[in-house]
CSV table of C-alpha atoms in Angstrom, one decimal:
chain,number,residue,atom,x,y,z
A,1,MET,CA,-13.8,10.9,16.8
A,2,LYS,CA,-10.6,13.0,17.7
A,3,LEU,CA,-8.9,12.1,21.0
A,4,ASN,CA,-8.3,14.7,23.6
A,5,SER,CA,-4.5,14.2,24.2
A,6,THR,CA,-4.6,16.3,27.5
A,7,ASN,CA,-7.3,13.9,29.1
A,8,VAL,CA,-5.6,10.8,27.8
A,9,GLU,CA,-2.4,12.0,29.5
A,10,ASN,CA,-4.4,12.8,32.7
A,11,ASN,CA,-6.0,9.5,32.8
A,12,ILE,CA,-2.5,7.9,32.4
A,13,PHE,CA,-1.0,9.8,35.2
A,14,ALA,CA,-4.0,9.5,37.5
A,15,LYS,CA,-3.9,5.6,37.2
A,16,THR,CA,-0.1,5.6,37.7
A,17,ARG,CA,-0.3,7.8,40.8
A,18,LYS,CA,-3.0,5.5,42.3
A,19,ASN,CA,-1.1,2.6,41.8
A,20,PHE,CA,2.3,3.8,43.2
A,21,ILE,CA,0.3,5.4,46.3
A,22,ILE,CA,-1.2,1.9,47.0
A,23,THR,CA,2.0,0.1,46.2
A,24,THR,CA,4.0,2.5,48.5
A,25,ILE,CA,1.4,2.3,51.5
A,26,LEU,CA,1.6,-1.6,51.2
A,27,CYS,CA,5.5,-1.3,51.3
A,28,VAL,CA,5.6,1.1,54.2
A,29,ILE,CA,2.9,-0.4,56.3
A,30,ALA,CA,2.0,-3.9,55.3
A,31,LEU,CA,5.6,-5.2,54.8
A,32,PRO,CA,6.8,-4.3,58.4
A,33,ILE,CA,3.5,-5.8,59.8
A,34,ILE,CA,4.1,-9.0,57.9
A,35,LEU,CA,8.0,-9.2,59.1
A,36,PHE,CA,7.2,-8.4,62.6
A,37,LEU,CA,4.4,-11.3,62.7
A,38,VAL,CA,7.0,-13.7,61.3
A,39,LEU,CA,9.5,-12.9,63.7
A,40,TYR,CA,6.9,-13.3,66.4
A,41,ILE,CA,5.9,-16.7,65.2
A,42,VAL,CA,9.5,-17.8,64.9
A,43,GLU,CA,9.9,-16.8,68.6
A,44,LEU,CA,6.7,-18.2,69.7
A,45,LEU,CA,7.0,-21.6,68.3
A,46,ASP,CA,10.8,-21.8,68.7
A,47,PHE,CA,11.7,-23.6,65.7
A,48,GLN,CA,14.5,-26.2,67.0
A,49,TRP,CA,15.1,-27.2,63.4
A,50,PHE,CA,15.7,-23.9,62.2
A,51,TYR,CA,18.1,-23.2,65.1
A,52,ASP,CA,19.9,-26.3,64.2
A,53,MET,CA,20.4,-25.5,60.6
A,54,TYR,CA,21.2,-21.9,60.9
A,55,PRO,CA,22.1,-20.9,64.5
A,56,ASP,CA,23.7,-17.7,63.5
A,57,PHE,CA,21.0,-16.4,61.6
A,58,TYR,CA,18.5,-17.6,64.3
A,59,TYR,CA,20.2,-15.5,67.0
A,60,ASN,CA,20.2,-12.5,64.7
A,61,ILE,CA,16.5,-12.7,64.2
A,62,ARG,CA,15.7,-13.2,67.8
A,63,ASN,CA,17.9,-10.1,68.7
A,64,VAL,CA,16.1,-8.0,66.1
A,65,PHE,CA,12.8,-9.2,67.4
A,66,TYR,CA,13.8,-8.4,71.1
A,67,SER,CA,15.2,-5.1,70.2
A,68,ILE,CA,11.8,-4.2,68.5
A,69,TYR,CA,9.4,-6.1,70.7
A,70,TYR,CA,10.7,-5.2,74.2
A,71,THR,CA,11.6,-1.6,73.3
A,72,HIS,CA,9.0,0.9,75.0
A,73,ASP,CA,10.5,4.1,73.7
A,74,LEU,CA,8.2,5.7,70.9
A,75,SER,CA,11.2,7.5,69.5
A,76,ILE,CA,13.0,4.4,68.7
A,77,TYR,CA,9.8,3.1,66.8
A,78,ILE,CA,9.5,6.5,64.8
A,79,PHE,CA,13.1,6.3,64.0
A,80,ILE,CA,12.9,2.9,62.6
A,81,PHE,CA,9.7,3.6,60.8
A,82,ILE,CA,11.5,6.8,59.1
A,83,LEU,CA,14.5,4.6,58.1
A,84,TRP,CA,12.1,2.1,56.5
A,85,CYS,CA,10.0,4.6,54.8
A,86,ILE,CA,12.9,6.7,53.1
A,87,PRO,CA,14.2,4.2,50.7
A,88,ILE,CA,11.0,2.8,49.6
A,89,ILE,CA,9.6,6.3,49.1
A,90,CYS,CA,12.7,7.3,47.1
A,91,ILE,CA,12.6,4.2,44.8
A,92,SER,CA,9.0,4.8,44.3
A,93,LEU,CA,9.5,8.4,43.3
A,94,ILE,CA,12.4,7.4,41.0
A,95,MET,CA,10.3,4.9,39.2
A,96,TYR,CA,7.4,7.2,39.0
A,97,LYS,CA,9.4,9.8,37.2
A,98,MET,CA,10.9,7.1,34.8
A,99,LEU,CA,7.5,5.9,34.1
A,100,LYS,CA,6.0,9.5,33.8
A,101,LYS,CA,8.7,10.2,31.0
A,102,SER,CA,7.9,6.9,29.3
A,103,PHE,CA,4.2,8.1,29.3
A,104,SER,CA,5.3,11.6,27.9
A,105,TYR,CA,6.8,9.6,24.8
A,106,ILE,CA,3.4,8.0,24.4
A,107,THR,CA,1.5,11.3,24.6
A,108,GLU,CA,3.9,12.8,22.2
A,109,LEU,CA,3.5,9.9,19.6
A,110,GLU,CA,-0.3,10.0,20.1
A,111,ASN,CA,-0.3,13.8,19.2
A,112,ALA,CA,1.8,13.1,16.3
A,113,SER,CA,-0.3,10.2,15.0
A,114,THR,CA,-3.1,12.8,14.8
A,115,LYS,CA,-1.0,14.9,12.3
A,116,LEU,CA,-0.5,12.2,9.9
A,117,LEU,CA,-3.7,12.9,7.9
A,118,ASP,CA,-3.7,16.4,8.9
A,119,LYS,CA,-3.3,18.5,5.7
A,120,ASN,CA,-2.4,21.5,7.7
A,121,VAL,CA,0.8,19.9,8.9
A,122,ASP,CA,3.6,19.5,6.5
A,123,TYR,CA,6.3,17.9,8.7
A,124,ILE,CA,6.1,16.1,12.0
A,125,GLN,CA,8.8,16.9,14.4
A,126,LEU,CA,9.5,15.0,17.7
A,127,ARG,CA,12.2,15.2,20.4
A,128,PRO,CA,15.8,14.0,19.4
A,129,GLU,CA,15.4,10.6,21.1
A,130,LEU,CA,12.3,9.9,19.0
A,131,SER,CA,13.9,11.2,15.5
A,132,ASP,CA,13.7,7.8,13.9
A,133,ILE,CA,10.0,7.4,14.6
A,134,ALA,CA,9.5,10.9,13.4
A,135,ASP,CA,11.3,9.9,10.2
A,136,LYS,CA,9.0,6.9,9.7
A,137,MET,CA,5.9,9.0,10.3
A,138,ASN,CA,7.0,11.5,7.9
A,139,HIS,CA,7.7,8.9,5.3
A,140,LEU,CA,4.1,7.5,5.9
A,141,LYS,CA,2.6,11.0,5.6
A,142,LEU,CA,4.4,11.6,2.3
A,143,GLU,CA,3.2,8.2,1.0
A,144,ALA,CA,-0.3,8.9,2.2
A,145,GLN,CA,-0.3,12.3,0.4
A,146,LYS,CA,1.2,10.8,-2.7
A,147,ASN,CA,-1.5,8.1,-2.8
A,148,GLU,CA,-4.3,10.5,-2.0
A,149,ARG,CA,-3.1,12.5,-5.1
A,150,LEU,CA,-2.8,9.7,-7.4
A,151,ALA,CA,-6.2,8.4,-6.4
A,152,LYS,CA,-7.8,11.8,-7.1
A,153,GLU,CA,-6.0,12.2,-10.5
A,154,SER,CA,-7.0,8.6,-11.5
A,155,GLU,CA,-10.6,9.3,-10.5
A,156,GLN,CA,-10.7,12.7,-12.3
A,157,ARG,CA,-9.2,10.8,-15.6
A,158,LYS,CA,-11.8,8.0,-15.1
A,159,ASN,CA,-14.8,10.8,-14.8
A,160,ASP,CA,-13.3,12.7,-17.7
A,161,LEU,CA,-13.1,9.5,-19.9
A,162,ILE,CA,-16.6,8.5,-19.1
A,163,VAL,CA,-17.9,12.0,-20.2
A,164,TYR,CA,-15.7,11.5,-23.2
A,165,LEU,CA,-17.0,8.2,-24.1
A,166,ALA,CA,-20.6,9.0,-23.4
A,167,HIS,CA,-20.2,11.9,-25.9
A,168,ASP,CA,-18.7,9.5,-28.4
A,169,LEU,CA,-21.4,7.0,-28.1
A,170,LYS,CA,-24.1,9.4,-28.9
A,171,THR,CA,-22.1,10.7,-32.3
A,172,PRO,CA,-22.0,7.1,-34.0
A,173,LEU,CA,-25.5,6.4,-32.6
A,174,THR,CA,-27.0,9.6,-34.2
A,175,SER,CA,-25.3,8.6,-37.5
A,176,ILE,CA,-26.6,5.3,-37.5
A,177,ILE,CA,-30.1,6.4,-36.7
A,178,GLY,CA,-30.0,9.2,-39.2
A,179,TYR,CA,-28.7,6.9,-42.3
A,180,LEU,CA,-31.1,4.2,-41.4
A,181,GLU,CA,-34.0,6.8,-41.5
A,182,LEU,CA,-32.6,7.9,-44.7
A,183,LEU,CA,-32.7,4.3,-46.3
A,184,ARG,CA,-36.2,3.7,-44.9
A,185,GLU,CA,-37.6,7.0,-46.3
A,186,SER,CA,-35.9,6.7,-49.6
A,187,PRO,CA,-36.7,3.3,-51.0
A,188,ASP,CA,-35.8,4.4,-54.7
A,189,LEU,CA,-32.5,5.2,-53.8
A,190,PRO,CA,-29.7,4.1,-56.5
A,191,ILE,CA,-28.0,1.0,-55.6
A,192,GLU,CA,-24.6,2.8,-55.4
A,193,GLN,CA,-26.1,5.1,-52.8
A,194,ARG,CA,-27.7,2.6,-50.8
A,195,VAL,CA,-24.5,0.5,-50.6
A,196,LYS,CA,-22.5,3.8,-49.7
A,197,TYR,CA,-25.0,4.6,-46.7
A,198,THR,CA,-25.1,1.0,-45.7
A,199,ASN,CA,-21.4,0.8,-45.4
A,200,ILE,CA,-21.3,4.1,-43.5
A,201,THR,CA,-24.0,2.8,-40.9
A,202,LEU,CA,-21.9,-0.4,-40.6
A,203,ASP,CA,-18.7,1.5,-39.7
A,204,LYS,CA,-20.6,3.7,-37.3
A,205,ALA,CA,-22.0,0.4,-35.7
A,206,TYR,CA,-18.6,-1.2,-35.3
A,207,ARG,CA,-17.2,2.2,-33.6
A,208,LEU,CA,-20.3,1.9,-31.3
A,209,GLU,CA,-19.3,-1.6,-30.6
A,210,GLU,CA,-15.8,-0.5,-29.8
A,211,LEU,CA,-17.0,2.1,-27.3
A,212,MET,CA,-19.3,-0.3,-25.7
A,213,ASN,CA,-16.4,-2.7,-25.3
A,214,GLU,CA,-14.3,0.0,-23.7
A,215,PHE,CA,-17.0,0.6,-21.1
A,216,PHE,CA,-17.1,-3.2,-20.3
A,217,GLU,CA,-13.1,-2.9,-20.1
A,218,ILE,CA,-13.3,-0.3,-17.5
A,219,ALA,CA,-15.8,-2.4,-15.3
A,220,ARG,CA,-13.8,-5.5,-15.6
A,221,PHE,CA,-10.4,-3.8,-14.7
A,222,ASN,CA,-12.0,-2.3,-11.6
A,223,ASP,CA,-13.9,-5.3,-10.3
A,224,THR,CA,-11.7,-8.2,-11.2
A,225,LYS,CA,-8.4,-9.5,-9.6
A,226,ILE,CA,-6.2,-11.0,-12.5
A,227,VAL,CA,-5.2,-14.7,-11.7
A,228,LEU,CA,-2.4,-16.3,-13.3
A,229,MET,CA,-2.6,-20.1,-14.7
A,230,LYS,CA,1.0,-20.6,-16.0
A,231,LYS,CA,2.2,-23.0,-18.5
A,232,ASN,CA,5.2,-23.4,-21.1
A,233,LEU,CA,4.5,-21.6,-24.2
A,234,ASN,CA,6.4,-21.0,-27.5
A,235,LEU,CA,6.7,-17.1,-27.5
A,236,LYS,CA,7.4,-16.6,-31.3
A,237,LEU,CA,4.2,-18.6,-32.2
A,238,MET,CA,2.2,-16.6,-29.8
A,239,LEU,CA,3.5,-13.1,-31.4
A,240,GLU,CA,2.9,-14.5,-35.0
A,241,GLN,CA,-0.7,-15.4,-34.0
A,242,ILE,CA,-1.5,-12.0,-32.6
A,243,ILE,CA,0.3,-10.2,-35.6
A,244,ASP,CA,-2.1,-12.1,-38.1
A,245,GLU,CA,-5.0,-10.7,-36.0
A,246,PHE,CA,-3.9,-7.3,-36.8
A,247,TYR,CA,-3.3,-7.7,-40.5
A,248,PRO,CA,-6.5,-6.0,-41.7
A,249,LEU,CA,-5.9,-3.1,-39.6
A,250,THR,CA,-2.1,-2.8,-40.8
A,251,ASN,CA,-3.0,-3.4,-44.2
A,252,ASP,CA,-5.5,-0.5,-44.4
A,253,GLN,CA,-2.8,1.9,-43.0
A,254,ASN,CA,-0.1,0.3,-45.3
A,255,LYS,CA,1.8,-0.6,-42.0
A,256,LYS,CA,3.8,-3.8,-41.6
A,257,ILE,CA,4.9,-5.6,-38.2
A,258,ILE,CA,8.3,-7.2,-38.5
A,259,ILE,CA,9.3,-9.8,-35.9
A,260,ASN,CA,12.8,-10.9,-35.0
A,261,CYS,CA,12.6,-13.8,-32.7
A,262,ASP,CA,14.1,-17.3,-32.4
A,263,ASN,CA,11.7,-20.4,-33.3
A,264,ASN,CA,12.3,-22.0,-29.9
A,265,ILE,CA,12.1,-19.3,-27.4
A,266,THR,CA,9.8,-20.6,-24.7
A,267,CYS,CA,8.8,-19.1,-21.2
A,268,TYR,CA,6.7,-20.1,-18.3
A,269,ALA,CA,3.5,-17.7,-18.3
A,270,ASP,CA,-0.2,-17.5,-18.5
A,271,PRO,CA,-0.8,-17.7,-22.2
A,272,ASP,CA,-4.2,-15.7,-22.2
A,273,LYS,CA,-2.7,-13.0,-20.0
A,274,LEU,CA,0.5,-12.5,-21.7
A,275,SER,CA,-1.3,-12.5,-25.1
A,276,ARG,CA,-3.3,-9.8,-23.9
A,277,VAL,CA,-0.1,-7.7,-22.9
A,278,PHE,CA,1.3,-8.2,-26.3
A,279,ASN,CA,-2.1,-7.4,-27.9
A,280,ASN,CA,-2.4,-4.2,-25.9
A,281,VAL,CA,1.0,-3.0,-26.7
A,282,ILE,CA,1.1,-3.7,-30.4
A,283,LYS,CA,-2.4,-2.2,-30.8
A,284,ASN,CA,-0.9,0.9,-29.1
A,285,ALA,CA,2.0,0.9,-31.3
A,286,ILE,CA,-0.3,0.5,-34.5
A,287,SER,CA,-2.7,3.2,-33.5
A,288,TYR,CA,-0.1,5.9,-32.7
A,289,SER,CA,2.4,5.2,-35.5
A,290,PHE,CA,2.7,7.1,-38.7
A,291,GLU,CA,1.1,5.6,-41.9
A,292,ASN,CA,3.5,3.7,-44.3
A,293,THR,CA,5.7,2.6,-41.3
A,294,ASN,CA,6.9,-0.4,-39.8
A,295,ILE,CA,6.4,-1.7,-36.3
A,296,ASN,CA,9.5,-3.8,-35.1
A,297,ILE,CA,9.3,-6.5,-32.7
A,298,ASN,CA,12.8,-7.8,-31.4
A,299,VAL,CA,13.0,-10.6,-28.8
A,300,SER,CA,16.4,-11.4,-27.0
A,301,TYR,CA,16.8,-13.6,-24.1
A,302,THR,CA,19.4,-14.7,-21.5
A,303,ASN,CA,19.2,-17.9,-19.1
A,304,ASP,CA,16.8,-16.1,-16.9
A,305,LEU,CA,15.1,-13.2,-18.7
A,306,ILE,CA,13.2,-12.6,-22.1
A,307,THR,CA,13.3,-9.2,-23.3
A,308,VAL,CA,10.7,-8.1,-26.1
A,309,ALA,CA,11.2,-4.5,-27.5
A,310,ILE,CA,8.2,-3.2,-29.5
A,311,GLN,CA,9.0,-0.2,-31.5
A,312,ASN,CA,7.0,2.1,-33.7
A,313,GLU,CA,7.5,5.4,-35.6
A,314,GLY,CA,5.2,8.0,-34.3
A,315,TYR,CA,5.0,11.4,-32.5
A,316,THR,CA,7.4,11.7,-29.5
A,317,ILE,CA,5.8,11.2,-26.2
A,318,PRO,CA,7.0,13.9,-23.8
A,319,LYS,CA,9.4,12.9,-21.1
A,320,GLU,CA,7.1,14.1,-18.3
A,321,LYS,CA,4.3,12.0,-19.5
A,322,LEU,CA,6.2,8.6,-20.1
A,323,ASP,CA,5.8,7.7,-16.4
A,324,SER,CA,2.0,8.3,-16.6
A,325,ILE,CA,1.0,6.4,-19.7
A,326,PHE,CA,1.0,3.2,-17.6
A,327,GLU,CA,-1.7,4.6,-15.3
A,328,LYS,CA,-5.1,3.4,-15.7
A,329,PHE,CA,-7.5,6.1,-17.6
A,330,TYR,CA,-4.4,8.0,-18.9
A,331,ARG,CA,-4.1,9.2,-22.3
A,332,VAL,CA,-1.6,11.3,-24.0
A,333,ASP,CA,-3.5,14.5,-25.2
A,334,ASN,CA,-3.1,13.8,-28.9
A,335,ALA,CA,-4.6,10.4,-28.3
A,336,ARG,CA,-8.2,12.2,-27.9
A,337,LYS,CA,-9.3,11.1,-31.2
A,338,THR,CA,-12.5,9.2,-32.1
A,339,SER,CA,-10.6,6.8,-34.5
A,340,THR,CA,-7.8,5.8,-32.0
A,341,GLY,CA,-8.5,7.1,-28.6
A,342,GLY,CA,-9.3,4.3,-25.9
A,343,ALA,CA,-10.2,3.9,-22.4
A,344,GLY,CA,-6.6,4.4,-21.3
A,345,LEU,CA,-6.4,0.9,-19.8
A,346,GLY,CA,-4.5,-1.1,-22.3
A,347,LEU,CA,-1.0,-0.3,-21.0
A,348,ALA,CA,-2.1,-0.2,-17.4
A,349,ILE,CA,-3.5,-3.7,-17.8
A,350,ALA,CA,-0.2,-4.7,-19.6
A,351,LYS,CA,1.9,-3.5,-16.7
A,352,GLU,CA,-0.2,-5.2,-14.0
A,353,ILE,CA,-0.1,-8.5,-15.8
A,354,ILE,CA,3.7,-8.2,-16.3
A,355,THR,CA,4.3,-7.4,-12.8
A,356,LEU,CA,2.2,-10.4,-11.8
A,357,HIS,CA,4.8,-12.5,-13.8
A,358,GLY,CA,7.5,-10.8,-11.9
A,359,GLY,CA,8.8,-8.7,-14.8
A,360,ASN,CA,8.5,-5.1,-15.8
A,361,ILE,CA,7.6,-2.9,-18.7
A,362,THR,CA,9.2,0.4,-19.4
A,363,ALA,CA,8.7,3.0,-22.4
A,364,LYS,CA,11.2,5.1,-24.2
A,365,SER,CA,10.3,7.9,-26.8
A,366,GLU,CA,12.7,10.1,-28.7
A,367,ASN,CA,13.2,11.3,-32.4
A,368,ASN,CA,9.6,10.0,-33.2
A,369,LEU,CA,10.6,6.6,-32.2
A,370,THR,CA,8.8,5.1,-29.3
A,371,THR,CA,9.8,1.7,-27.6
A,372,PHE,CA,8.2,-0.4,-25.3
A,373,THR,CA,10.4,-2.9,-23.4
A,374,LEU,CA,8.9,-5.9,-21.7
A,375,ASN,CA,11.1,-7.9,-19.4
A,376,ILE,CA,9.8,-11.3,-18.7
A,377,PRO,CA,11.3,-14.1,-16.2
A,378,LYS,CA,12.0,-17.1,-18.6
């Protein structure tokens, strides 16, 4: 519900006026009566101890009391009352104006806060004394707009990806059904033909499995919070194990992974999560590199930091797309191929895991050489 700022302001001022009127009346009427009663009690009871301790002050009180109590001239009373009221009323008015100005700040801030999410307002401007707050509000507004834009882009990419994967699910499934029906309806096929159709069916089934895994990957990435379980691990041993897993893929494409890493480099990290990072980045390098080329992995380190550079030779990624490749569900346009196009989650997951480890990952692409650099605290 949108607040009416005018009503808010009127309510605040109404309560303030009411409180000031009550306070002023008490000061003007109640305090003189209380003071007079005190003077009367002092005179009536004749506090000898008070006289002994403060004789001068005692006589001054008596003189004030007698001058008021025994004066029967109404004009004197009116004059004294006016003298009493003037400073109290002046002080009350000054304080009221000061508080009213403060309330005007509150009202202005309340009005400005409604503009934070107003798409029709590009810039929030406040009076000069509130310029620092205005700058912070404008910064928050820009951040909110940026986050909203990124969320919409991510959601759109996700929707596009689901449509793309759904279409690709149908393609291998249709082929599998077609070849299986052909094998069933043609029992007299030559053995060579039967083997050929069986292999094609198996390849399509593998592709279907990959696509299903991508769907599950999307669900896991959206619903699961990554928790690290760190321990000391040998980095070269981990990289060698991952490279061995990719041997069938690289061998088919006549590609080779070359690693340059000292034998005793260790780091304190989550082995399962970190292996997933290297797996995703290396798989990306293999998928988008030219055939008959090498993927180079160079590991260097200092006392506090380990740097892993994974370089492949492939089409140059445009500079304007380098920052986006780490966003989930993002894929470079030429990655939309049935054979290589993934869910666009591999690099996003890698970045999240590296960030949780306190490191970072960057990409550089020029002259058909793409390098992913991972910095991991040692």
